CSV table of C-alpha atoms in Angstrom, one decimal:
chain,number,residue,atom,x,y,z
A,1,MET,CA,86.8,119.4,70.7
A,2,LYS,CA,90.0,117.3,70.6
A,3,ILE,CA,92.6,118.7,73.3
A,4,ALA,CA,96.8,117.5,73.9
A,5,LEU,CA,97.2,117.9,77.9
A,6,LEU,CA,101.4,117.9,78.7
A,7,SER,CA,102.3,117.9,82.1
A,8,ALA,CA,104.8,117.3,84.6
A,9,LEU,CA,106.2,113.8,86.0
A,10,PRO,CA,104.5,112.9,89.2
A,11,ALA,CA,107.1,111.6,90.5
A,12,GLY,CA,107.0,109.5,93.5
A,13,LEU,CA,102.4,109.2,92.7
A,14,ASN,CA,103.5,113.3,94.5
A,15,THR,CA,100.2,113.9,95.9
A,16,GLY,CA,100.1,117.5,95.3
A,17,MET,CA,100.2,116.8,91.4
A,18,LEU,CA,97.5,113.8,91.9
A,19,THR,CA,95.6,116.6,92.9
A,20,VAL,CA,97.4,119.0,90.0
A,21,GLU,CA,96.4,116.5,87.5
A,22,TYR,CA,92.6,115.7,88.2
A,23,ALA,CA,91.8,119.6,88.4
A,24,PHE,CA,91.8,119.2,84.8
A,25,LYS,CA,90.1,116.0,85.1
A,26,SER,CA,87.1,117.4,86.9
A,27,ILE,CA,86.1,120.3,84.1
A,28,GLN,CA,86.9,117.1,81.3
A,29,ASN,CA,84.2,115.5,83.2
A,30,GLU,CA,81.6,118.1,81.9
A,31,LYS,CA,82.7,118.9,78.9
A,32,ASN,CA,82.6,116.2,75.5
A,33,TRP,CA,86.2,117.4,74.8
A,34,ILE,CA,88.6,114.1,74.1
A,35,VAL,CA,91.6,115.2,76.0
A,36,ASN,CA,95.0,112.7,75.9
A,37,ARG,CA,97.6,113.3,77.7
A,38,TYR,CA,101.2,113.4,77.6
A,39,CYS,CA,104.8,113.6,79.6
A,40,LEU,CA,108.3,114.7,78.1
A,41,GLU,CA,109.8,112.5,80.6
A,42,ARG,CA,107.5,109.0,80.2
A,43,ASP,CA,104.8,107.1,80.7
A,44,PHE,CA,102.7,107.2,83.1
A,45,SER,CA,99.1,105.7,85.1
A,46,PHE,CA,97.4,106.0,88.4
A,47,GLU,CA,93.6,105.6,89.2
A,48,HIS,CA,91.6,106.6,92.3
A,49,GLN,CA,87.6,105.8,93.4
A,50,TYR,CA,85.6,108.6,92.0
A,51,LEU,CA,88.2,110.7,90.9
A,52,GLY,CA,88.7,108.0,88.0
A,53,GLU,CA,91.6,106.8,85.6
A,54,ILE,CA,95.1,109.3,84.5
A,55,ASN,CA,96.7,107.5,81.6
A,56,ALA,CA,100.0,109.8,80.8
A,57,THR,CA,102.0,108.8,77.0
A,58,LYS,CA,105.4,109.7,76.1
A,59,ILE,CA,105.5,111.9,73.8
A,60,GLU,CA,109.4,112.0,71.8
A,61,ASN,CA,108.6,115.0,69.8
A,62,SER,CA,105.7,117.9,68.5
A,63,ASP,CA,105.2,116.2,65.5
A,64,LEU,CA,101.9,114.0,67.1
A,65,LEU,CA,100.3,117.9,68.5
A,66,GLU,CA,99.4,119.5,65.1
A,67,GLU,CA,96.6,117.2,64.6
A,68,TYR,CA,94.7,118.6,68.1
A,69,ASP,CA,92.5,122.1,68.4
A,70,ARG,CA,94.1,122.7,71.4
A,71,ILE,CA,97.7,122.1,73.3
A,72,ILE,CA,97.3,122.7,77.1
A,73,TYR,CA,100.7,122.7,79.3
A,74,TRP,CA,99.1,122.0,82.9
A,75,GLY,CA,100.6,123.5,86.0
A,76,ASP,CA,104.3,123.1,87.4
A,77,PHE,CA,107.5,124.4,86.2
A,78,LEU,CA,107.3,123.5,82.3
A,79,HIS,CA,108.4,127.1,81.3
A,80,TRP,CA,111.0,128.0,84.0
A,81,ARG,CA,114.6,126.4,82.7
A,82,GLY,CA,115.9,125.4,85.5
A,83,TYR,CA,112.8,122.8,85.3
A,84,LEU,CA,115.6,122.1,82.9
A,85,HIS,CA,118.6,122.2,83.5
A,86,LYS,CA,117.3,121.2,87.3
A,87,ASP,CA,114.5,119.2,87.8
A,88,LEU,CA,115.0,117.3,84.8
A,89,TYR,CA,118.4,117.3,85.4
A,90,LEU,CA,118.8,115.2,87.8
A,91,ARG,CA,115.7,113.3,87.4
A,92,HIS,CA,118.1,112.3,84.4
A,93,GLN,CA,121.4,112.1,86.0
A,94,LYS,CA,119.5,109.3,88.9
A,95,LEU,CA,117.7,106.3,86.2
A,96,ASN,CA,120.6,106.8,83.7
A,97,SER,CA,118.7,107.6,80.5
A,98,GLU,CA,119.8,106.0,77.7
A,99,GLU,CA,118.5,109.6,75.9
A,100,SER,CA,121.6,111.7,76.4
A,101,PHE,CA,120.8,115.1,78.0
A,102,ASP,CA,121.6,117.3,74.6
A,103,LYS,CA,118.5,114.9,73.3
A,104,THR,CA,116.4,116.2,76.0
A,105,ILE,CA,117.2,119.1,75.6
A,106,GLU,CA,116.0,119.7,72.1
A,107,ARG,CA,113.0,117.9,73.0
A,108,TYR,CA,112.2,120.1,76.2
A,109,TYR,CA,112.3,122.7,73.6
A,110,ASP,CA,109.8,121.7,70.3
A,111,ILE,CA,107.9,119.9,72.5
A,112,PHE,CA,107.2,122.8,75.4
A,113,PHE,CA,108.2,126.1,73.6
A,114,LEU,CA,107.0,124.5,70.2
A,115,GLU,CA,110.0,125.5,68.8
A,116,LYS,CA,109.5,123.8,65.3
A,117,LYS,CA,107.0,125.2,65.0
A,118,LYS,CA,105.8,128.1,66.2
A,119,LYS,CA,103.2,128.2,64.3
A,120,LEU,CA,100.8,125.6,66.8
A,121,LEU,CA,101.5,128.4,69.2
A,122,LYS,CA,97.7,130.1,68.3
A,123,LYS,CA,95.7,126.9,69.5
A,124,SER,CA,98.6,126.5,72.6
A,125,ILE,CA,97.6,127.3,76.5
A,126,ALA,CA,100.0,127.9,79.7
A,127,PHE,CA,97.9,127.4,82.2
A,128,GLY,CA,98.7,127.6,86.1
A,129,GLY,CA,102.6,127.3,85.8
A,130,THR,CA,105.1,129.5,86.7
A,131,ILE,CA,108.7,131.3,85.9
A,132,TYR,CA,108.7,132.8,89.5
A,133,PRO,CA,112.7,131.3,90.0
A,134,LEU,CA,113.9,133.0,87.6
A,135,SER,CA,116.6,135.0,87.1
A,136,THR,CA,118.7,137.4,85.4
A,137,SER,CA,121.8,134.5,84.2
A,138,ASP,CA,118.5,132.6,82.6
A,139,LEU,CA,117.2,134.9,80.4
A,140,LYS,CA,121.1,134.9,79.0
A,141,ASP,CA,120.4,132.4,77.7
A,142,GLU,CA,119.2,133.5,74.4
A,143,ARG,CA,117.4,129.9,73.3
A,144,TYR,CA,115.3,129.6,76.6
A,145,ARG,CA,114.6,133.8,76.8
A,146,ASN,CA,113.8,134.1,72.7
A,147,ASN,CA,111.7,130.8,73.3
A,148,LEU,CA,110.1,132.4,76.7
A,149,GLN,CA,109.5,135.5,74.4
A,150,ASN,CA,107.9,133.1,71.8
A,151,LEU,CA,105.3,131.9,74.0
A,152,LEU,CA,104.6,135.4,76.0
A,153,THR,CA,104.0,137.1,72.9
A,154,ASN,CA,102.0,134.3,70.4
A,155,ALA,CA,100.5,131.4,72.4
A,156,ARG,CA,96.9,131.8,72.4
A,157,SER,CA,96.8,132.3,76.8
A,158,VAL,CA,99.1,132.8,79.4
A,159,LYS,CA,98.2,132.6,82.7
A,160,PHE,CA,100.4,131.9,85.3
A,161,ARG,CA,99.6,130.2,89.8
A,162,ASP,CA,101.3,133.6,90.6
A,163,VAL,CA,102.1,137.6,90.6
A,164,TYR,CA,105.9,136.9,90.6
A,165,SER,CA,105.6,135.0,87.1
A,166,SER,CA,102.8,137.3,85.8
A,167,GLU,CA,104.6,141.1,86.3
A,168,LEU,CA,107.9,139.4,85.0
A,169,ALA,CA,106.1,137.7,82.0
A,170,ARG,CA,104.7,141.4,81.7
A,171,GLY,CA,108.0,142.5,82.0
A,172,ILE,CA,109.8,140.5,79.3
A,173,ILE,CA,107.4,141.6,76.1
A,174,ASN,CA,106.6,144.4,78.1
A,175,SER,CA,103.0,143.9,77.0
A,176,GLU,CA,99.2,145.0,79.4
A,177,LYS,CA,97.8,142.1,79.1
A,178,SER,CA,97.7,140.4,82.3
A,179,PHE,CA,99.4,136.8,82.8
A,180,MET,CA,97.3,135.5,86.5
A,181,GLY,CA,95.2,132.6,86.6
A,182,VAL,CA,95.7,129.8,89.8
A,183,ASP,CA,96.9,127.1,91.2
A,184,PRO,CA,95.6,124.3,88.8
A,185,ALA,CA,94.8,122.5,91.9
A,186,PHE,CA,92.4,125.0,92.9
A,187,LEU,CA,90.4,123.9,89.9
A,188,LEU,CA,89.4,120.7,91.7
A,189,ASP,CA,86.3,118.7,92.4
A,190,THR,CA,86.1,117.0,95.5
A,191,LYS,CA,81.5,117.3,96.1
A,192,SER,CA,81.4,113.7,95.8
A,193,ILE,CA,84.7,113.0,98.1
A,194,ASN,CA,82.8,111.9,101.5
A,195,THR,CA,83.8,114.4,104.6
A,196,HIS,CA,86.4,112.1,107.5
A,197,GLN,CA,83.8,111.5,110.6
A,198,HIS,CA,86.2,112.0,113.6
A,199,LYS,CA,83.6,112.1,117.2
A,200,ASN,CA,85.6,115.4,118.0
A,201,LYS,CA,87.2,118.2,116.4
A,202,TYR,CA,90.4,118.2,115.4
A,203,LEU,CA,93.6,120.0,113.4
A,204,VAL,CA,95.5,118.5,110.7
A,205,PHE,CA,98.5,118.5,110.1
A,206,SER,CA,101.6,117.1,108.2
A,207,PHE,CA,105.8,118.5,106.9
A,208,GLY,CA,108.1,117.4,104.2
A,209,ARG,CA,109.8,121.2,103.1
A,210,SER,CA,111.2,123.3,105.2
A,211,GLY,CA,113.3,121.0,107.1
A,212,HIS,CA,112.3,120.9,110.7
A,213,ASN,CA,110.0,117.8,110.9
A,214,GLU,CA,109.7,116.5,113.6
A,215,PHE,CA,110.1,119.7,115.5
A,216,LEU,CA,106.9,121.1,113.7
A,217,ALA,CA,104.9,118.3,114.0
A,218,LYS,CA,106.2,119.0,117.9
A,219,ILE,CA,104.9,122.5,117.4
A,220,ALA,CA,101.6,121.0,115.9
A,221,ILE,CA,100.3,118.4,119.1
A,222,MET,CA,101.2,121.1,120.5
A,223,ILE,CA,98.7,123.1,119.8
A,224,SER,CA,96.4,121.5,119.6
A,225,LYS,CA,96.6,120.3,123.0
A,226,LYS,CA,96.0,123.5,123.6
A,227,LEU,CA,93.1,124.7,121.7
A,228,GLY,CA,91.4,121.7,122.8
A,229,LEU,CA,91.7,119.7,119.1
A,230,ASP,CA,92.7,116.4,118.0
A,231,ALA,CA,95.9,116.4,116.0
A,232,TYR,CA,95.8,114.0,112.9
A,233,ASP,CA,99.1,113.0,111.3
A,234,LEU,CA,98.2,112.8,107.3
A,235,GLN,CA,101.7,112.3,106.0
A,236,TRP,CA,101.1,114.2,102.8
A,237,PHE,CA,104.3,112.0,100.9
A,238,ALA,CA,103.2,108.8,102.6
A,239,LEU,CA,101.9,105.8,99.9
A,240,GLN,CA,100.5,102.6,100.8
A,241,ASN,CA,101.3,99.1,99.0
A,242,GLY,CA,102.8,101.6,96.8
A,243,GLN,CA,99.6,103.8,96.4
A,244,ASN,CA,98.8,107.3,97.2
A,245,PRO,CA,95.9,106.6,99.4
A,246,LEU,CA,94.8,110.6,97.8
A,247,ILE,CA,91.3,109.9,98.8
A,248,LYS,CA,91.5,109.3,102.6
A,249,LYS,CA,93.2,113.1,103.0
A,250,LEU,CA,91.4,114.7,100.4
A,251,GLU,CA,88.5,113.2,103.2
A,252,VAL,CA,90.7,114.2,106.1
A,253,LEU,CA,91.7,117.9,105.0
A,254,LYS,CA,87.7,118.2,104.5
A,255,GLY,CA,86.9,117.4,108.5
A,256,ALA,CA,89.7,119.8,109.3
A,257,SER,CA,89.1,122.7,111.8
A,258,LEU,CA,92.5,124.0,111.2
A,259,VAL,CA,95.6,122.8,109.2
A,260,ILE,CA,98.8,123.7,109.2
A,261,THR,CA,101.3,122.5,107.4
A,262,ASP,CA,104.4,123.5,105.8
A,263,ILE,CA,103.6,121.8,101.8
A,264,TYR,CA,102.5,124.6,99.2
A,265,HIS,CA,100.1,122.0,97.7
A,266,MET,CA,98.7,121.0,100.6
A,267,SER,CA,97.8,124.4,101.9
A,268,ILE,CA,96.0,125.0,98.1
A,269,ASN,CA,93.6,122.0,99.0
A,270,ALA,CA,93.0,122.9,101.9
A,271,PHE,CA,92.1,126.5,100.4
A,272,ARG,CA,89.8,125.1,98.8
A,273,GLU,CA,88.6,123.6,101.2
A,274,GLY,CA,87.2,126.1,103.3
A,275,LYS,CA,89.8,125.5,105.9
A,276,LEU,CA,91.4,127.6,108.1
A,277,THR,CA,95.1,127.1,107.1
A,278,TYR,CA,99.1,128.3,108.9
A,279,MET,CA,102.1,127.4,106.7
A,280,PHE,CA,105.5,127.3,108.4
A,281,GLY,CA,108.4,127.7,106.4
A,282,ASN,CA,111.9,129.3,106.1
A,283,GLY,CA,112.1,133.6,106.1
A,284,ALA,CA,115.9,132.4,104.9
A,285,SER,CA,114.9,131.6,101.2
A,286,TYR,CA,115.3,132.2,98.1
A,287,ALA,CA,113.8,131.9,95.0
A,288,MET,CA,116.2,129.2,93.2
A,289,SER,CA,114.7,125.9,93.6
A,290,SER,CA,111.0,123.7,92.4
A,291,LEU,CA,111.0,123.0,96.9
A,292,SER,CA,112.4,127.1,97.7
A,293,ASP,CA,110.1,128.2,100.3
A,294,LYS,CA,109.9,131.1,99.0
A,295,LYS,CA,106.8,130.1,96.6
A,296,LYS,CA,104.7,129.2,100.0
A,297,GLU,CA,105.2,132.5,101.1
A,298,ILE,CA,104.1,134.8,97.6
A,299,LEU,CA,101.0,132.0,97.6
A,300,PHE,CA,99.7,133.4,101.5
A,301,LYS,CA,100.8,136.9,100.2
A,302,GLN,CA,98.9,137.1,97.2
A,303,TYR,CA,95.7,136.0,98.7
A,304,LEU,CA,95.8,138.2,101.4
A,305,VAL,CA,96.4,135.7,104.2
A,306,GLU,CA,100.2,137.1,105.1
A,307,PRO,CA,99.7,136.6,108.6
A,308,GLN,CA,98.7,132.9,108.3
A,309,TYR,CA,102.4,131.8,107.1
A,310,LEU,CA,104.7,131.6,110.4
A,311,TYR,CA,108.2,131.9,109.8
A,312,THR,CA,110.3,129.1,111.4
A,313,GLU,CA,112.6,131.0,112.5
A,314,LEU,CA,111.0,133.0,114.5
A,315,VAL,CA,108.6,130.4,116.4
A,316,LYS,CA,111.3,128.7,118.4
A,317,ASN,CA,110.3,132.5,120.4
A,318,GLU,CA,107.8,131.2,123.0
A,319,LYS,CA,106.4,135.3,123.3
A,320,TYR,CA,106.0,134.6,119.3
A,321,LEU,CA,104.5,130.8,119.6
A,322,ASN,CA,101.8,132.1,122.5
A,323,SER,CA,100.6,135.0,120.3
A,324,VAL,CA,100.0,132.5,117.5
A,325,ILE,CA,98.3,130.1,119.4
A,326,ASP,CA,96.2,132.6,121.1
A,327,SER,CA,95.6,134.2,117.5
A,328,ILE,CA,94.1,131.1,115.9
A,329,ALA,CA,92.2,130.1,118.9
A,330,GLN,CA,89.7,134.0,118.3
A,331,ARG,CA,89.6,132.3,115.1
A,332,LEU,CA,89.0,129.6,116.1
A,333,ASN,CA,86.0,130.5,118.2
A,334,GLU,CA,84.3,133.1,116.1
A,335,ASN,CA,83.1,129.6,114.0
A,336,THR,CA,82.6,131.2,110.7
A,337,GLY,CA,85.1,129.2,109.2
A,338,PHE,CA,88.0,130.3,106.3
A,339,GLN,CA,86.4,132.3,104.0
A,340,ASN,CA,88.4,134.0,101.9
A,341,GLU,CA,86.1,136.1,99.0
A,342,TYR,CA,88.5,137.5,97.0
A,343,LEU,CA,90.4,133.8,96.5
A,344,GLU,CA,86.9,132.5,95.8
A,345,GLN,CA,86.9,135.4,93.2
A,346,GLN,CA,89.7,135.1,91.7
A,347,ILE,CA,89.2,130.9,91.7
A,348,SER,CA,85.6,131.4,90.0
A,349,TYR,CA,87.0,133.7,87.2
A,350,ALA,CA,90.5,131.9,86.3
A,351,ARG,CA,88.4,128.7,85.9
A,352,THR,CA,85.9,130.7,83.6
A,353,MET,CA,89.0,132.4,81.8
A,354,LEU,CA,90.5,128.6,81.0
A,355,ILE,CA,87.3,127.2,79.2
A,356,LYS,CA,86.3,130.2,77.9
A,357,ASN,CA,90.4,129.8,75.8
A,358,ILE,CA,89.4,126.4,75.1
A,359,GLU,CA,86.2,126.4,74.1
A,360,LYS,CA,86.4,129.7,71.9
């Protein structure tokens, strides 16, 4: 089995995106697949102890995809129009690319939608991505709408990470089939990674997505003191000597008694490790970009842990905050850890179906 894996550029060695990349490698390690990785924007590579090395090559057009048995689009916002006209456009402008953005648009549709080679869709799989920020203006773009409909109708398999995207996909092509999958980071195998050893139980926190870093850090430290836990600032986005200490971050997550964050993928990695996790986010947030807080709210709702999603507008209320702390204390005192059987079932099913769709 020869596979071409296409994923987003992990700009800045984004920790969450690295866990997404290594999640596929976790599955690949159990198989005899030949996997070559590609990126629309540029080459990238990184290596971590236990998890190994990942190398991706910039792909210029869809011609080389003809030689593969499977073409897999892995995670992120790859098939949302805003990824092209917002994320890719901003990076294009920032880097002063020699390539015109018009050419980038052509490459985007050629590579991510196989516009010029529609027959290749029959061996294509899109897994763990999202189109949840779609708007009517996106669908008024005839070229994008036609390509999206063609992908949803003719691809071998399309499984999104969230219920919004899944239901939007059903409506766009009037289909009864399910488009529901999971975020790829849920599939990361961390059994070989050690658990951080600390003399006391501790709370892990890190913030950087809701615009209230200092305020939320103070709240997290205050909660740790009230619960008798040490506080550990994980610094999810931090690099050391130009490298991402990903293994250390995962080790610390594995040893935590409680996780508090405002970062989407930090919560996913914590959930996967069975950690009691609380998420801060702005309730006054619209689904308009890849960084909108709304994706975090959807995540907690769809896996039936909505009470663990804390609106930043409310935590300034002392009475509300105290009730949250009481609730956390009660959960910790139950000493049962965090188990979400529904989430575990969804992860297991999504992994099984992904492998089946690749190999059948």
